[in-house]
PDB file of C-alpha atoms and ligand atoms in Angstrom:
ATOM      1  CA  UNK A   1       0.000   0.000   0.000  1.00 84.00           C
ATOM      2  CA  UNK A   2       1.223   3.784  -0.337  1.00 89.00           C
ATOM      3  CA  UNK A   3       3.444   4.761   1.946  1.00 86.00           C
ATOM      4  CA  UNK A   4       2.237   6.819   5.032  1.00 85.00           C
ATOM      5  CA  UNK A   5       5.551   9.156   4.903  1.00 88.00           C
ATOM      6  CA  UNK A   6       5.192  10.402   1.718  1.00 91.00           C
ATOM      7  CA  UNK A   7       5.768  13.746   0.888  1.00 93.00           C
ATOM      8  CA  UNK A   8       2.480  14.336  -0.701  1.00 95.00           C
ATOM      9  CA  UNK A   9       1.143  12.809   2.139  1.00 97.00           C
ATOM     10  CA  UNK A  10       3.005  14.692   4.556  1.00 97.00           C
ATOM     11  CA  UNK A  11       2.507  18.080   2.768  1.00 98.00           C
ATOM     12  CA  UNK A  12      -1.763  17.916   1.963  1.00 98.00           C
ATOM     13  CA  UNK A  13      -1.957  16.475   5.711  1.00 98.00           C
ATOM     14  CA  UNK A  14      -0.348  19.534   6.920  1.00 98.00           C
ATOM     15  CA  UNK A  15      -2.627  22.126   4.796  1.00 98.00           C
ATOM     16  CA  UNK A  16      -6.042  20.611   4.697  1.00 98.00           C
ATOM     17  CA  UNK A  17      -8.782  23.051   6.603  1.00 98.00           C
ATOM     18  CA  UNK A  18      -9.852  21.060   9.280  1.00 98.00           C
ATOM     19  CA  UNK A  19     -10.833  23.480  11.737  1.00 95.00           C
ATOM     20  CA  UNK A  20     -13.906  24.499   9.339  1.00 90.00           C
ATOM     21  CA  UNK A  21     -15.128  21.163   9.285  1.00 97.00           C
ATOM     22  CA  UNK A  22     -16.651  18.724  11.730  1.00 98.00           C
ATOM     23  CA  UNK A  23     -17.144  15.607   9.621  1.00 98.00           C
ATOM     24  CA  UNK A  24     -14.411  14.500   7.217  1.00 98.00           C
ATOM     25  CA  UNK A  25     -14.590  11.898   4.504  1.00 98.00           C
ATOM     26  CA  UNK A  26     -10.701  10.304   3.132  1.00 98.00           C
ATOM     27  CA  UNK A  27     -11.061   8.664   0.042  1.00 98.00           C
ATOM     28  CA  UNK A  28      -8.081   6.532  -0.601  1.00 98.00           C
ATOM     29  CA  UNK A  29      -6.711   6.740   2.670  1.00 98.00           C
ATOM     30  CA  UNK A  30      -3.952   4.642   2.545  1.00 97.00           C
ATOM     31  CA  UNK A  31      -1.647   4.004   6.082  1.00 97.00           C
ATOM     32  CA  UNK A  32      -4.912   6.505   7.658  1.00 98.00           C
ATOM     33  CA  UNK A  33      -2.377   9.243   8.159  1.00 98.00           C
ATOM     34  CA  UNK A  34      -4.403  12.239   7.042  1.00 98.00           C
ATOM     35  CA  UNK A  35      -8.243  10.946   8.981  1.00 98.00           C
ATOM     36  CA  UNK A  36      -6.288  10.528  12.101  1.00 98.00           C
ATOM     37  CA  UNK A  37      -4.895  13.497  11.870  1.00 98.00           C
ATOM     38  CA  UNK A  38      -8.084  15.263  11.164  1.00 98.00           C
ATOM     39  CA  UNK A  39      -9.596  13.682  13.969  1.00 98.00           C
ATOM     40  CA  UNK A  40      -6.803  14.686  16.466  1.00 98.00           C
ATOM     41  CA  UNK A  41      -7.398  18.528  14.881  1.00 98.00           C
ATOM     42  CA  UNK A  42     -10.648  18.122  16.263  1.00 97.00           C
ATOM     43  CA  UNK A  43     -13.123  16.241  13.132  1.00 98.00           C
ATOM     44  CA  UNK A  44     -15.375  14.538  15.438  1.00 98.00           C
ATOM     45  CA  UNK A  45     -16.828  12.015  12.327  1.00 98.00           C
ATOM     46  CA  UNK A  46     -14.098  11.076  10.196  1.00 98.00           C
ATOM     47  CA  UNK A  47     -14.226   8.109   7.526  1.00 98.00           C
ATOM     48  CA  UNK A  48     -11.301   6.439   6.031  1.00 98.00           C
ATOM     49  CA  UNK A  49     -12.406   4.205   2.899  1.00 98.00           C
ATOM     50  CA  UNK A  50     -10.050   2.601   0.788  1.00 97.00           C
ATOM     51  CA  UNK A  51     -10.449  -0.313  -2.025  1.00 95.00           C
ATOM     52  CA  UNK A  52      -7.693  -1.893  -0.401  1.00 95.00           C
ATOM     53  CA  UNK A  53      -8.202  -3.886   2.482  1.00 96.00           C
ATOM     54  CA  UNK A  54      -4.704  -3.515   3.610  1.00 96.00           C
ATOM     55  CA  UNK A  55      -5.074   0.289   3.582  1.00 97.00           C
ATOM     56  CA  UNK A  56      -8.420   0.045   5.663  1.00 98.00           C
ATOM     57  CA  UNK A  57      -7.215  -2.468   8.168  1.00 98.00           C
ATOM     58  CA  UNK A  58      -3.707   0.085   8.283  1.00 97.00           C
ATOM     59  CA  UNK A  59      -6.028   3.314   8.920  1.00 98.00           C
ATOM     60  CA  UNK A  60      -7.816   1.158  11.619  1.00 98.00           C
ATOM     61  CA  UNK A  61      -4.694   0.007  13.466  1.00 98.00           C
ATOM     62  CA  UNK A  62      -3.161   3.791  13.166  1.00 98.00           C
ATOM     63  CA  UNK A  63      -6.357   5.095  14.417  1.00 98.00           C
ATOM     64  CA  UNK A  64      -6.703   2.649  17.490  1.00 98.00           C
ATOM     65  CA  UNK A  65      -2.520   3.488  18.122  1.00 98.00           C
ATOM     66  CA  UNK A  66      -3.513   7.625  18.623  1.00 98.00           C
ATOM     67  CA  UNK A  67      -6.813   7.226  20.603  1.00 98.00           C
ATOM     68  CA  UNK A  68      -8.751   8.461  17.909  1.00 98.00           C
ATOM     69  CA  UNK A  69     -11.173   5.000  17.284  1.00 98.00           C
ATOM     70  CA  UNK A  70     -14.320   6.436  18.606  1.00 98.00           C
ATOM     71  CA  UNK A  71     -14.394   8.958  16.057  1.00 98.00           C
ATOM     72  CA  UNK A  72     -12.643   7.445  12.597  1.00 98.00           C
ATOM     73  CA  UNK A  73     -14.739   4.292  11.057  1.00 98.00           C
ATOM     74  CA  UNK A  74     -12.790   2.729   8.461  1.00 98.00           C
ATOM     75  CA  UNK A  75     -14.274   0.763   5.366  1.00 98.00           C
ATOM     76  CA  UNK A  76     -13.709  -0.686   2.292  1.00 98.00           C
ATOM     77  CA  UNK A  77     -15.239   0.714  -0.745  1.00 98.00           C
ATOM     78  CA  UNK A  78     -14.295   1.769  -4.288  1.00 97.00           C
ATOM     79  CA  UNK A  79     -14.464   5.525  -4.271  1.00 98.00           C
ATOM     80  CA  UNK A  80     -18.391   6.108  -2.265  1.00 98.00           C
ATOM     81  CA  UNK A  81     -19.871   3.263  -3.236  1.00 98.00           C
ATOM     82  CA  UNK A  82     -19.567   1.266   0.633  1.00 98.00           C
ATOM     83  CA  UNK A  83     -21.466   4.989   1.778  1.00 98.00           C
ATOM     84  CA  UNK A  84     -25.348   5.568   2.571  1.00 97.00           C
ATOM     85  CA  UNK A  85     -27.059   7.848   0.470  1.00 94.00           C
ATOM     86  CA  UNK A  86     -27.209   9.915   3.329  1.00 95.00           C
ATOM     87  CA  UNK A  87     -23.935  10.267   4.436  1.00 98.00           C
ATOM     88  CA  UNK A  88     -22.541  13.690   4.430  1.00 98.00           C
ATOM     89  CA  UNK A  89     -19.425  15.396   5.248  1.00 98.00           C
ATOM     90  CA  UNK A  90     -18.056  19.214   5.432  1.00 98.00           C
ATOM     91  CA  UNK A  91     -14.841  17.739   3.680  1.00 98.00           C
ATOM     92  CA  UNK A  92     -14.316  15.158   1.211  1.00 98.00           C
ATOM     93  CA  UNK A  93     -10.555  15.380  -0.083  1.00 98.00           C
ATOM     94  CA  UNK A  94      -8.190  12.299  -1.553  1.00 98.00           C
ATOM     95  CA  UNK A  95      -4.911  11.939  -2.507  1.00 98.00           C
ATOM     96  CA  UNK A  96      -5.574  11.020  -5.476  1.00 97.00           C
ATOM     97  CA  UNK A  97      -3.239   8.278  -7.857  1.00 96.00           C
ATOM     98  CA  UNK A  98      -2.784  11.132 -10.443  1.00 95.00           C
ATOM     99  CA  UNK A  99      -0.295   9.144 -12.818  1.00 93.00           C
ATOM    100  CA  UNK A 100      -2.514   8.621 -16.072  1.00 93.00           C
ATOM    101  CA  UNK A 101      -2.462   5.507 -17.977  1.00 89.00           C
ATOM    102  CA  UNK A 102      -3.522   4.067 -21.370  1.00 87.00           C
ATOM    103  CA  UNK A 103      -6.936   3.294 -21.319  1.00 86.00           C
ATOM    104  CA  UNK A 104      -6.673  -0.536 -20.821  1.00 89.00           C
ATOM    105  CA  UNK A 105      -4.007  -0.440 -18.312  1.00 91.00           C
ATOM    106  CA  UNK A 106      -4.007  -3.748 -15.842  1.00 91.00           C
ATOM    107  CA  UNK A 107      -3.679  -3.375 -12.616  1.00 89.00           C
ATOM    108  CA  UNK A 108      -1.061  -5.526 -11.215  1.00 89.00           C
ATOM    109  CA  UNK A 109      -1.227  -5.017  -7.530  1.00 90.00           C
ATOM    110  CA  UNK A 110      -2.986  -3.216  -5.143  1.00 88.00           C
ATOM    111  CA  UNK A 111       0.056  -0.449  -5.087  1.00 88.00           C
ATOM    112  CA  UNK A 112      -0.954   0.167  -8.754  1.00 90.00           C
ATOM    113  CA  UNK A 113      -4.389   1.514  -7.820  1.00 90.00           C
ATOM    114  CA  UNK A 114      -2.516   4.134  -5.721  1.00 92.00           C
ATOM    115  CA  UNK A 115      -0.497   5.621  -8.489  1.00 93.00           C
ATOM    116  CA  UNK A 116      -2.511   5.138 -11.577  1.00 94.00           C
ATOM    117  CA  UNK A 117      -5.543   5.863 -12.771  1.00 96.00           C
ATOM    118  CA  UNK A 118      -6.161   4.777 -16.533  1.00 94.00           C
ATOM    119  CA  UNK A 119      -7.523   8.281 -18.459  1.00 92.00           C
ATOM    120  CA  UNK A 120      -8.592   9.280 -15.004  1.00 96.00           C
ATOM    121  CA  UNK A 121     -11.659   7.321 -15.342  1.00 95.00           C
ATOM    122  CA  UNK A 122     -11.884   7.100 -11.367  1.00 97.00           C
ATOM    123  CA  UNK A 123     -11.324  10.481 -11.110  1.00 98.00           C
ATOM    124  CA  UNK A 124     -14.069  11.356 -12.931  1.00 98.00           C
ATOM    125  CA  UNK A 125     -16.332   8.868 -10.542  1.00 98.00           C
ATOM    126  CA  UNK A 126     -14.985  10.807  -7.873  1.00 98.00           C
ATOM    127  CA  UNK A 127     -16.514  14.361  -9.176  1.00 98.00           C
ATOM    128  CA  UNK A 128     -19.583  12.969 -10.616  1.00 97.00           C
ATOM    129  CA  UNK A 129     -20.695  11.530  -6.880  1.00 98.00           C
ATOM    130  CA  UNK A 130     -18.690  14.062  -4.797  1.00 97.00           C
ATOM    131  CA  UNK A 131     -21.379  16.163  -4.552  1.00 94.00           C
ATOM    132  CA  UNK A 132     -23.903  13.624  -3.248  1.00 96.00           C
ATOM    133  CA  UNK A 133     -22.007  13.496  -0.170  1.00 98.00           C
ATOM    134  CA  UNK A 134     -21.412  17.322   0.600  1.00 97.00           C
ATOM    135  CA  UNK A 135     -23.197  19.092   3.042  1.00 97.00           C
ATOM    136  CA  UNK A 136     -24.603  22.033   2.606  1.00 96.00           C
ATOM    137  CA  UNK A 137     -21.234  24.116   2.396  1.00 95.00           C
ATOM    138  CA  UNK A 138     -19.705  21.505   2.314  1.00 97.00           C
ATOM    139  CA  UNK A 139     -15.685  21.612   0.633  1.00 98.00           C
ATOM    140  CA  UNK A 140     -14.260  19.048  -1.408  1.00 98.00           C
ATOM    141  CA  UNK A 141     -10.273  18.874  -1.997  1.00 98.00           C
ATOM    142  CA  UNK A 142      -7.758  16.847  -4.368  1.00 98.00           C
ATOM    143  CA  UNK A 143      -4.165  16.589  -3.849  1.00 98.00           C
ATOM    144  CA  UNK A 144      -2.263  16.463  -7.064  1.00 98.00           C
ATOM    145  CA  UNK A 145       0.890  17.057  -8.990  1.00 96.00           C
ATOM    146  CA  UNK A 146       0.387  18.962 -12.519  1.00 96.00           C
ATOM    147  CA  UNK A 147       4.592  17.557 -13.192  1.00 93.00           C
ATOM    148  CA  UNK A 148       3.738  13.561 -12.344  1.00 93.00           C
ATOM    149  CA  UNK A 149      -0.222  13.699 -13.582  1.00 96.00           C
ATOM    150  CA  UNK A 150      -2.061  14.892 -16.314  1.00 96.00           C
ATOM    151  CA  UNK A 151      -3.508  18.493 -15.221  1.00 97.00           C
ATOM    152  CA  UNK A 152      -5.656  19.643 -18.331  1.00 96.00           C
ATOM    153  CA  UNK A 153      -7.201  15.989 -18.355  1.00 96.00           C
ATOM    154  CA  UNK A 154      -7.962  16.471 -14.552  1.00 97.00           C
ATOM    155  CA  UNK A 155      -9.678  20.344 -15.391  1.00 97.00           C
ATOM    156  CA  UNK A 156     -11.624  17.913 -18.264  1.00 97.00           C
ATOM    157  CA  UNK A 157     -12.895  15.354 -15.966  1.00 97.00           C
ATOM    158  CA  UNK A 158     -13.851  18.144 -13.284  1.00 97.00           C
ATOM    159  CA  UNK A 159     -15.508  20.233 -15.681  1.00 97.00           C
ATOM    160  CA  UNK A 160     -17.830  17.071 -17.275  1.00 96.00           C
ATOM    161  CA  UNK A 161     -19.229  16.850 -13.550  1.00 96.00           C
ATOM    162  CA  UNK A 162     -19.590  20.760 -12.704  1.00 96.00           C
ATOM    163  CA  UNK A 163     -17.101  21.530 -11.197  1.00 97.00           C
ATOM    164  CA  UNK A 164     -13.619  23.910 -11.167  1.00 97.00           C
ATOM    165  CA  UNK A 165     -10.741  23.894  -8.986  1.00 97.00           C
ATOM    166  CA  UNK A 166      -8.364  26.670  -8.025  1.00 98.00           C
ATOM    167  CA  UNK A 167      -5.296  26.284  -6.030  1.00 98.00           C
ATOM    168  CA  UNK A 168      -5.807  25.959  -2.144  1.00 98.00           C
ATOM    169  CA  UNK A 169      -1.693  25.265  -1.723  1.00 98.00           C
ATOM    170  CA  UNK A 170       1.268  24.550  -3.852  1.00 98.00           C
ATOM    171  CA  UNK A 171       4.226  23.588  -3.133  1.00 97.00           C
ATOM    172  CA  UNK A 172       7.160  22.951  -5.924  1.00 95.00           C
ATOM    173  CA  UNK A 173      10.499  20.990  -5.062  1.00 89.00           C
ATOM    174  CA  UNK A 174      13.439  21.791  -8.268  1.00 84.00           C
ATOM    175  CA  UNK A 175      16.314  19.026  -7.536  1.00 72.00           C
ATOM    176  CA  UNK A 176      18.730  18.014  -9.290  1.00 70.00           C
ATOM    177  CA  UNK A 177      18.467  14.478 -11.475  1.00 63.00           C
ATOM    178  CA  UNK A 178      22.241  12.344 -11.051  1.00 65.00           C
ATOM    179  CA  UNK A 179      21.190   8.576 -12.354  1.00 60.00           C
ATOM    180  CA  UNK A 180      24.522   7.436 -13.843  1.00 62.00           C
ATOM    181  CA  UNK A 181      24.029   6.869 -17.460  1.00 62.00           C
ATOM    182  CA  UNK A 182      20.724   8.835 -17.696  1.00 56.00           C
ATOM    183  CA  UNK A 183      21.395  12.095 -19.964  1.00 57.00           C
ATOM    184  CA  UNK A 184      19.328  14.890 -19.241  1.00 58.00           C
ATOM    185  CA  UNK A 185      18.854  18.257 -21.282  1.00 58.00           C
ATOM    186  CA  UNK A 186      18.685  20.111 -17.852  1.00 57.00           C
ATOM    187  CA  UNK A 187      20.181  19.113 -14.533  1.00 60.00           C
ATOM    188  CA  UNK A 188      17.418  20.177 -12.498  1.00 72.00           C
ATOM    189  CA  UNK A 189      14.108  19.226 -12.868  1.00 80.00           C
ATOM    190  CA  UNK A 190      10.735  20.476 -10.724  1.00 86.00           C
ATOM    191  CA  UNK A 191       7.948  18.239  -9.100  1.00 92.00           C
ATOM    192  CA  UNK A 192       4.797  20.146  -7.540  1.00 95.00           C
ATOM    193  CA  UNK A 193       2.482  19.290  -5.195  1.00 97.00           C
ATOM    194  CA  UNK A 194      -0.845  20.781  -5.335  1.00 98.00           C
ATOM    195  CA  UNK A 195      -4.264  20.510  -2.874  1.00 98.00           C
ATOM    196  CA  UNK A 196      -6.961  21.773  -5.068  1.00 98.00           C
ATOM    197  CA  UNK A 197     -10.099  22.991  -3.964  1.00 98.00           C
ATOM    198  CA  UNK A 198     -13.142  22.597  -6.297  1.00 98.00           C
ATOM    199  CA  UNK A 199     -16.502  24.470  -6.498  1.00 96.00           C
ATOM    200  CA  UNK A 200     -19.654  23.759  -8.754  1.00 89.00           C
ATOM    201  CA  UNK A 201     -20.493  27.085 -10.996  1.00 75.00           C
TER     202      UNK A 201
HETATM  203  C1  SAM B   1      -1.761   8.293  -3.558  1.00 77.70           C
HETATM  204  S1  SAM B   1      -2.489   7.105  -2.480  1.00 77.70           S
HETATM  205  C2  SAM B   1      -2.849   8.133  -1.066  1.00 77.70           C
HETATM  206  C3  SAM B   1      -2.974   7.380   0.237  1.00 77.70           C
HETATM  207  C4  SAM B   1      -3.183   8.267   1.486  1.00 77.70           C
HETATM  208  N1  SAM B   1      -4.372   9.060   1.383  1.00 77.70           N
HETATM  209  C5  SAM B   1      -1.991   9.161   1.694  1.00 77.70           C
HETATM  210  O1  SAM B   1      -2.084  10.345   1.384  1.00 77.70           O
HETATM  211  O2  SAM B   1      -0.966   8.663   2.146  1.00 77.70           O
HETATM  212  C6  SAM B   1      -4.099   6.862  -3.233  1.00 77.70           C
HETATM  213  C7  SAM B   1      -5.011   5.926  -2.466  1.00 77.70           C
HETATM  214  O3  SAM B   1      -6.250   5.833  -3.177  1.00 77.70           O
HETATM  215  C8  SAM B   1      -6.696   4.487  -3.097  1.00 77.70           C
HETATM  216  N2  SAM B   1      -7.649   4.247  -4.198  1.00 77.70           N
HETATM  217  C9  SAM B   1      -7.393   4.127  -5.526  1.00 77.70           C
HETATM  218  N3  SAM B   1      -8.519   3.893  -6.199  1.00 77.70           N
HETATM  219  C10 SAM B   1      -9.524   3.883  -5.283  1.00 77.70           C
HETATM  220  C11 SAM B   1     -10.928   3.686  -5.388  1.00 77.70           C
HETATM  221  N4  SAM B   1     -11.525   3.461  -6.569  1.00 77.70           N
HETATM  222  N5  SAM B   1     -11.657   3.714  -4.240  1.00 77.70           N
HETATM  223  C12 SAM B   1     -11.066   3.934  -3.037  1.00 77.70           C
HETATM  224  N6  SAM B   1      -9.730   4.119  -2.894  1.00 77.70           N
HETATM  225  C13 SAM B   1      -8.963   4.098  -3.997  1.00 77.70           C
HETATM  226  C14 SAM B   1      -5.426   3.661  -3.200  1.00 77.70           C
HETATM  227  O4  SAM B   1      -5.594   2.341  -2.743  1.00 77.70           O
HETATM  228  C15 SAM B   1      -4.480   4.506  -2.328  1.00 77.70           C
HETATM  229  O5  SAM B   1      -4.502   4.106  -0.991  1.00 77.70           O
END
C-alpha cells in the first residue's frame, strides 16, 4: 500500500482546513495518516475508505494506536460506493493516484491503484458523486501534482461533472536528477504538489 511518509502525504496532511469542518470523509486513505490526523485537529466524524483492504485495516490500526477510534470508522469501498445515500461530510478530499495511464491499463497489484488511474476514469467517478455526499457548504479537496499527472485531463474530468478547482496550496520541489548513465537536457528538474479545492459554478 502507499506509503504513510510520503511527501504528498506529509505536505496535503499539513494544509487541509480542518478546523472548518466537523465531519471529514478520506477517500483513498492509505496508512490513515491524514483521517487521524483530522480527527486529532478536532473532526469529530471522520471516515477512512479505501479499495484496499490492507489500507483500511492500516487506517484502523493507526487510528486505534492515537486514541482516535471512537471517532474514525474505516471501510472498504471503491471511491463512495460502501457509503449511505445519506452520508454527508463538510470535507471530502483524496490523494488522489494522479499518474494517467492508457486506457486498458491492468492493474497488477494493489500499489498500482494508488499511483494510476487509466484516463482518469476514477477520477471522474470521484466528481460525478462528490457532490452527493457534501453538506450544505460543504468543501471538497484533491491533492495532485500537474509535473507527475495529467492536469488539463484532470480540469476535463472536473468540468464534465460541474465543477472547477483553483489552487488551495502549492508547493514545488526543483532538484537536481544524477542517475549514472541517464542524460538529461537540464540538470534540475521540478515536481509540484498541489491541494486543489473545487466548487460547482
Ligand atoms: C496516492 S495514495 C494516497 C494514500 C493516502 N491518502 C496518503 O495520502 O498517504 C491513493 C489511495 O487511493 C486508493 N484508491 C485508488 N482507487 C480507489 C478507489 N476506486 N476507491 C477507493 N480508494 C482508492 C489507493 O488504494 C491509495 O490508498
Amino acid at each position: 500500500m502507499w506509503p504513510g511518509n510520503a511527501v504528498a502525504t506529509r505536505l496535503f496532511t499539513a494544509w487541509l482546513p480542518y478546523e472548518d469542518a466537523a465531519s471529514f470523509l478520506e477517500v483513498g486513505c492509505g496508512a490513515g495518516v491524514t483521517s487521524v490526523t483530522a480527527a486529532l485537529r478536532g473532526c469529530s466524524r471522520v471516515c477512512a475508505l479505501d479499495i484496499n483492504a490492507a489500507a483500511v485495516e492500516n487506517s484502523r490500526l493507526n487510528a486505534e494506536r492515537h486514541g482516535v477510534q471512537d471517532r474514525v470508522s474505516t471501510l472498504k469501498s471503491d471511491l463512495f460506493s460502501g457509503l449511505g445515500p445519506s452520508d454527508r461530510f463538510d470535507l471530502v478530499y483524496w490523494n488522489s493516484p494522479y499518474a494517467d495511464a492508457p486506457p486498458g491499463h491492468a492493474y497488477d497489484s494493489q500499489l498500482d491503484y494508488a499511483v494510476f488511474d487509466a484516463d482518469y476514469v476514477m477520477h471522474q467517478r470521484y466528481f460525478a458523486d462528490a457532490h452527493r455526499h457534501l453538506t450544505d457548504g460543504g468543501r471538497l479537496f484533491l491533492g495532485f501534482s500537474n509535473a507527475l499527472g495529467n492536469g488539463s485531463r484532470l480540469r476535463e474530468v472536473a468540468a464534465m461533472a460541474g465543477f472547477t478547482g483553483s489552487v488551495f496550496r502549492r508547493e514545488v520541489f526543483s532538484f537536481a536528477i544524477d542517475v549514472p548513465g541517464v542524460r538529461t537536457s537540464d540538470s534540475e528538474t521540478e515536481v509540484d504538489y498541489v491541494l486543489y479545492e473545487f466548487r460547482r459554478a
